[in-house]
Amino acid sequence: MQDPLTREQLKKKLAKIKGAGRNVMLMTAGFDGCTRMGGIKTAFTSLAYTLRDAGYNVTVLYLNAGLGMNCRGSNVVRMRQEGITLVPGVPGGRKTNDIRPLMLSFHLYEYLKSVQDTYPIIISHDFESKLMYVLLAQQQGLQFQHNKIIVWGHSHRRFVDKMNQRWPHRETMLAYFLEQETYRLARNTVSPSVWYQNKLYEQGYYNLDPNTEVDILQNIIYTQNPYVQEKEILHPAGLAFFSRLDKLKGIRVFMDAIDIIYNQRKTAFEAKRQAITAAKREAKQSGATVPAALRAAPSEEPLDVLFLGVDSDLSKMERSSTMIYNRCRRWSPHVWCYLNHTMDTQSAIEEITSSKSLIVLPTLADTFPYSVLESIYHGLPFVASRIGGIPEMLHPVSQEEHLFEAGNAEALAAKMSNVLNRGIEPAVPAYHFHDTALQWAKYIKKQFKSLDDEKGTKPVRSLVNLSTLSALHMDGLPVTVGITHMLERRSETYLRECLLAFANQTYMDFEVVIAINGGDQDKEYAKVIGEHFGTAFKRLSVFNSPVVNIDELRNFVVEKAQGDYVLMFDDDDVPYADMVESMLRAASNTDADVIACLSAHHRFTPASTRIATDGSLMDGVADKGGPLSTWQYDHIALAAGNVPSVGFTQNLFGQAAFFAKTAKFREIGGITMAGVKSNFVDWSFWLKASLRGLHIELVPEPLYKYRLKSRDSLYNDDSGSGHSRILKEMEYLYRDESPEARAKLLDMLVLGYAAQAGV
């Protein structure tokens, strides 16, 4: 291999990339001055400096502010002085219901939406990704059409929890889902290793579409210290576990290997003691003088072992620090332990260097661990598991000496003992560090060129021409807006406000079908609605239905629908002006069968007037027909879309308003389920649609105003009683479905109950 470049030589080469001051945003849960250690911190700090040297304007958005680790104000100033803008947390957005992974994802979406023109390229890691709402909007043609959003593979949460044998909670299952959706939707993905790329495609993880291209770019390292290229054999005097102290990183394997070494040292020490005792006895019996070397008690230098990593739960009953403490007490005096789980990366490297320790990395699986990269960069001796992406990091000449069989404590003990006795050659990396830095800078330049080539060819809302879609439909009305109107809780003012909002949509090629329950009781009322709003829509149909239940009334609406799609809507809610357009655009770009959206929940003061029999207050214009309700914003109700693992104990699919292919709605039998009259017809419908395998999507925008009225509303119920009632209906769902759907239901219930119980 050629000699590595110095830092100054690399800077000169990077400057030739000519980033020309173009803006790049890095979003990360780890960054210098914000977190102490970790691969994500090193990765994004290194990339920020590299792109800065290549001439780009780099902004780093720190994602974990307010969750225990915060960037110091002085660090923001320091970064600014070094040419990097650090935003120490996602700026607060609108109030939402407190479902943490979704809340953070929504606040990030709202912030990025406001700066999407400023930052053409946005890069974030896959671990606990918050990109779902952003990527949904991009896929649906609603936002981010002129952005490259790059998902940088690190290690996803499901993988980490699986390897650490952790039970999922509701919040972690939502985190899994957000990661899964991130990979499903991402157009630009980078993996640090071929091994991790293949893992993403593997069934049972994130099932990445085989047609999705993943660029392989090894992880990057950039520090103020120069690369140390050792030439001589290294002779470590102790051991250092330099990683997170959990099962995945191999802490149990390491402790078992130390157990073996401890027993070997104890046995050797005991044999030495017995030999000295025997020699003394023999000398005494023969009357000879005891040699000076045998007069003192036997002694040995204890083996020093450092534990430098973040503490972790090994089980519900045991922390890794507790396990280390208990084992180390037993090993004394042959093995001495030193534990520090609050040390930052640089301090840890300095401690390892000064103590001349062998870094031990017995991970059970890893994508591209920075502990290996940092060990090579700083010229430190190390041994690591032959697993995951680690072999890809080393030149073949170094693999035999530095790698051992993963999960094998005996092999690790033998490897460590051999290195302590004989030393180890310096590791040779598969690639020089300056090569990976240049590759990253060129990759970003390529992404900007791709954006430049597309400039002017894509509008902000793209991918489908809705006017063409309307023209293709036989009567020019591809959408039916279906509104159910319940007489027993009828508020004519509510219906008027709802219809006024639909009469002022940005897309108007739709018919309106209103179904009033109660049969022939109120034909005159239906006539009044038709007369006063008939000219506001291209087609308005008002029906008196003989059915009385809300689920059957919705099915009745769909029976009368002539559009390819039906937007189901309650008469007491109010759509925003772009609701129909956004739903149709999302459906056309994704070919979804059913689409949910978010909603803006409002407290309100209702108008006191009622519609006269002659319809004098029911006018199809906003400034006539009496006063409107006064609305007061309360919060955004979040949803996740098709997340069945949690959706059987809490409705996170969506609410009552949905947009569906009319044929698909009819195909699954609509909302009504055999043998059950649901308290929550929207939740029951989403469960049924999920079980039947319908393609469900979510528009990540609040598209309508929801009236907060009933204290018994599912979305106002903090006690959980509303959610638990839906479980009573599982028997009917189970009985009504196919064997395949039943098996899926049981899997979902098990995961849902486990998450609800927090086990």
XYZ file of C-alpha atoms in Angstrom, residues 161-410:
250
model
C -32.096 -5.461 20.829
C -32.215 -8.880 19.196
C -28.521 -9.489 19.862
C -28.889 -8.220 23.440
C -31.976 -10.432 23.963
C -34.135 -7.525 25.076
C -37.922 -7.693 25.240
C -39.580 -5.024 23.114
C -41.645 -2.277 24.724
C -44.246 -0.220 22.888
C -41.784 2.605 22.366
C -39.038 0.314 21.066
C -41.459 -1.419 18.687
C -42.375 1.983 17.312
C -38.650 2.650 16.926
C -38.325 -0.617 14.964
C -41.208 0.453 12.748
C -39.724 3.894 12.079
C -36.433 2.261 11.089
C -38.255 -0.227 8.868
C -40.198 2.541 7.132
C -36.998 4.546 6.711
C -35.419 1.728 4.724
C -38.624 1.007 2.797
C -38.879 4.605 1.658
C -35.238 5.697 1.312
C -34.005 6.457 -2.193
C -30.363 6.966 -1.163
C -28.705 4.558 1.263
C -25.079 4.128 2.308
C -23.686 1.075 4.098
C -20.203 0.869 5.664
C -19.821 -2.809 4.760
C -21.063 -5.435 2.325
C -22.027 -7.572 5.331
C -24.450 -4.939 6.630
C -25.845 -4.341 3.163
C -26.682 -8.046 2.890
C -28.175 -8.012 6.397
C -30.600 -5.273 5.342
C -31.835 -7.436 2.471
C -32.145 -10.492 4.733
C -35.627 -11.778 5.501
C -36.657 -11.034 9.063
C -34.746 -7.799 9.442
C -35.854 -4.914 7.244
C -36.431 -6.841 4.027
C -34.912 -4.098 1.899
C -36.243 -4.198 -1.647
C -33.626 -6.021 -3.776
C -34.028 -3.267 -6.368
C -32.917 -0.618 -3.858
C -29.313 0.329 -4.496
C -27.014 0.665 -1.493
C -23.699 2.481 -1.912
C -20.804 0.945 0.021
C -18.680 3.623 1.692
C -16.441 2.633 4.557
C -16.725 4.688 7.719
C -14.584 7.746 7.999
C -12.302 8.952 10.802
C -11.013 12.473 11.310
C -9.202 13.614 14.453
C -6.713 16.339 15.250
C -4.118 13.652 15.968
C -2.065 12.324 13.033
C -2.414 8.762 11.813
C 0.083 6.530 13.625
C 1.659 3.960 11.315
C 3.538 1.622 13.623
C 6.304 -0.532 12.132
C 7.527 -2.526 15.130
C 5.865 -5.377 17.005
C 3.631 -4.056 19.803
C 3.969 -5.543 23.295
C 0.887 -4.802 25.403
C 1.042 -5.283 29.180
C -2.684 -5.416 30.004
C -6.164 -5.728 28.484
C -8.866 -3.171 27.679
C -12.509 -3.786 26.793
C -13.182 -0.666 24.710
C -16.840 -0.721 23.721
C -20.379 -0.551 25.070
C -20.689 -2.975 28.007
C -23.492 -5.157 26.645
C -24.116 -8.637 25.267
C -23.885 -7.582 21.623
C -20.415 -6.153 22.161
C -19.391 -9.439 23.799
C -18.923 -8.446 27.438
C -19.952 -11.918 28.667
C -17.552 -13.624 26.231
C -14.768 -11.328 27.421
C -15.488 -12.070 31.090
C -15.528 -15.820 30.396
C -12.175 -15.514 28.608
C -10.700 -13.613 31.569
C -12.037 -16.414 33.786
C -9.948 -18.871 31.758
C -6.831 -16.695 32.002
C -7.440 -16.182 35.725
C -7.638 -19.936 36.300
C -4.456 -20.433 34.266
C -2.590 -17.781 36.245
C -3.935 -19.074 39.550
C -2.926 -22.638 38.651
C 0.560 -21.524 37.558
C 0.955 -19.448 40.712
C -0.151 -22.356 42.897
C 2.266 -24.692 41.101
C 5.076 -22.204 41.649
C 4.175 -21.883 45.337
C 4.093 -25.643 45.755
C 7.483 -25.980 43.994
C 9.039 -23.434 46.351
C 7.535 -25.143 49.388
C 8.832 -28.527 48.219
C 12.318 -27.110 47.578
C 12.415 -25.566 51.041
C 11.324 -28.827 52.628
C 13.961 -30.794 50.716
C 16.700 -28.323 51.670
C 15.697 -28.479 55.298
C 15.687 -32.293 55.322
C 19.137 -32.456 53.707
C 20.568 -29.733 55.917
C 21.424 -27.618 52.893
C 21.073 -23.866 52.830
C 17.832 -22.646 51.249
C 18.665 -20.638 48.089
C 17.937 -16.909 48.375
C 15.464 -17.125 45.471
C 13.318 -19.544 47.471
C 13.301 -17.730 50.781
C 10.559 -15.187 49.857
C 6.937 -16.076 49.096
C 6.130 -16.438 45.394
C 4.864 -13.286 43.654
C 3.539 -12.231 40.267
C 2.485 -9.085 38.487
C -1.335 -8.979 38.388
C -3.003 -8.671 34.987
C -4.570 -5.208 34.623
C -7.930 -5.138 32.837
C -9.647 -1.880 31.817
C -13.387 -1.631 31.134
C -14.012 1.544 29.129
C -17.559 1.761 27.810
C -21.108 2.807 28.604
C -22.853 0.739 31.281
C -25.762 -1.417 30.095
C -28.552 -3.712 31.268
C -27.647 -7.366 30.799
C -31.058 -8.404 32.127
C -33.843 -6.942 34.220
C -31.932 -8.037 37.301
C -28.336 -7.188 36.403
C -26.277 -4.283 35.108
C -22.997 -4.961 33.348
C -21.125 -2.922 35.971
C -22.543 -5.157 38.728
C -21.485 -8.305 36.894
C -17.974 -6.898 36.342
C -17.650 -5.913 40.003
C -18.682 -9.354 41.260
C -16.349 -11.211 38.904
C -13.399 -8.909 39.592
C -13.658 -9.479 43.347
C -13.223 -13.184 42.723
C -10.227 -12.681 40.427
C -8.158 -10.690 42.905
C -5.174 -10.677 43.379
C -4.289 -12.313 40.054
C -6.393 -9.890 37.981
C -6.983 -6.224 38.803
C -9.932 -4.389 37.217
C -10.492 -0.733 36.441
C -14.014 0.359 35.342
C -14.935 3.759 33.897
C -18.180 4.071 31.944
C -18.274 7.894 31.788
C -14.975 8.524 29.988
C -15.057 10.193 26.572
C -13.420 8.604 23.534
C -10.228 10.672 23.524
C -9.632 10.166 27.252
C -10.210 6.428 26.844
C -7.636 6.238 24.040
C -5.135 8.160 26.172
C -5.738 5.759 29.088
C -5.241 2.724 26.837
C -2.069 4.203 25.356
C -0.491 5.093 28.699
C -1.319 1.688 30.217
C -0.023 -0.173 27.131
C -3.188 -2.248 26.970
C -4.370 -4.656 24.297
C -7.797 -3.539 23.044
C -10.192 -6.491 22.968
C -13.338 -6.319 20.802
C -15.265 -9.602 21.195
C -18.461 -8.380 19.506
C -21.057 -10.990 18.530
C -22.020 -9.028 15.402
C -21.112 -5.592 14.136
C -21.406 -3.536 10.998
C -18.144 -1.575 11.035
C -17.090 -0.877 14.646
C -15.292 2.375 15.259
C -13.281 0.779 18.060
C -11.424 -1.189 15.371
C -11.019 1.875 13.169
C -9.717 4.008 16.042
C -7.337 1.263 17.173
C -5.780 1.094 13.707
C -5.673 4.877 13.342
C -3.918 5.429 16.678
C -1.508 2.527 16.196
C -2.885 0.594 19.179
C -2.712 -3.211 19.507
C -6.079 -4.964 19.271
C -7.835 -8.262 18.618
C -11.424 -8.532 17.367
C -14.105 -11.035 16.412
C -14.054 -12.442 12.897
C -17.650 -11.462 12.206
C -19.856 -8.880 10.524
C -18.056 -6.115 8.671
C -14.839 -6.387 10.700
C -12.885 -8.540 8.180
C -13.639 -5.905 5.514
C -11.742 -3.351 7.616
C -8.436 -5.249 7.637
C -5.963 -6.077 4.897
C -5.748 -9.886 4.452
C -2.181 -9.896 5.861
C -3.531 -8.756 9.251
C -6.676 -10.851 9.561
C -5.155 -14.063 10.928
C -3.221 -12.354 13.713
C -5.910 -9.891 14.785
C -9.146 -11.870 14.444
C -10.619 -14.781 16.402
C -13.818 -16.835 16.293
C -16.766 -14.776 17.547
C -18.475 -16.000 20.715
C -15.668 -18.454 21.559
C -14.217 -17.620 24.995
C -11.502 -20.311 24.699
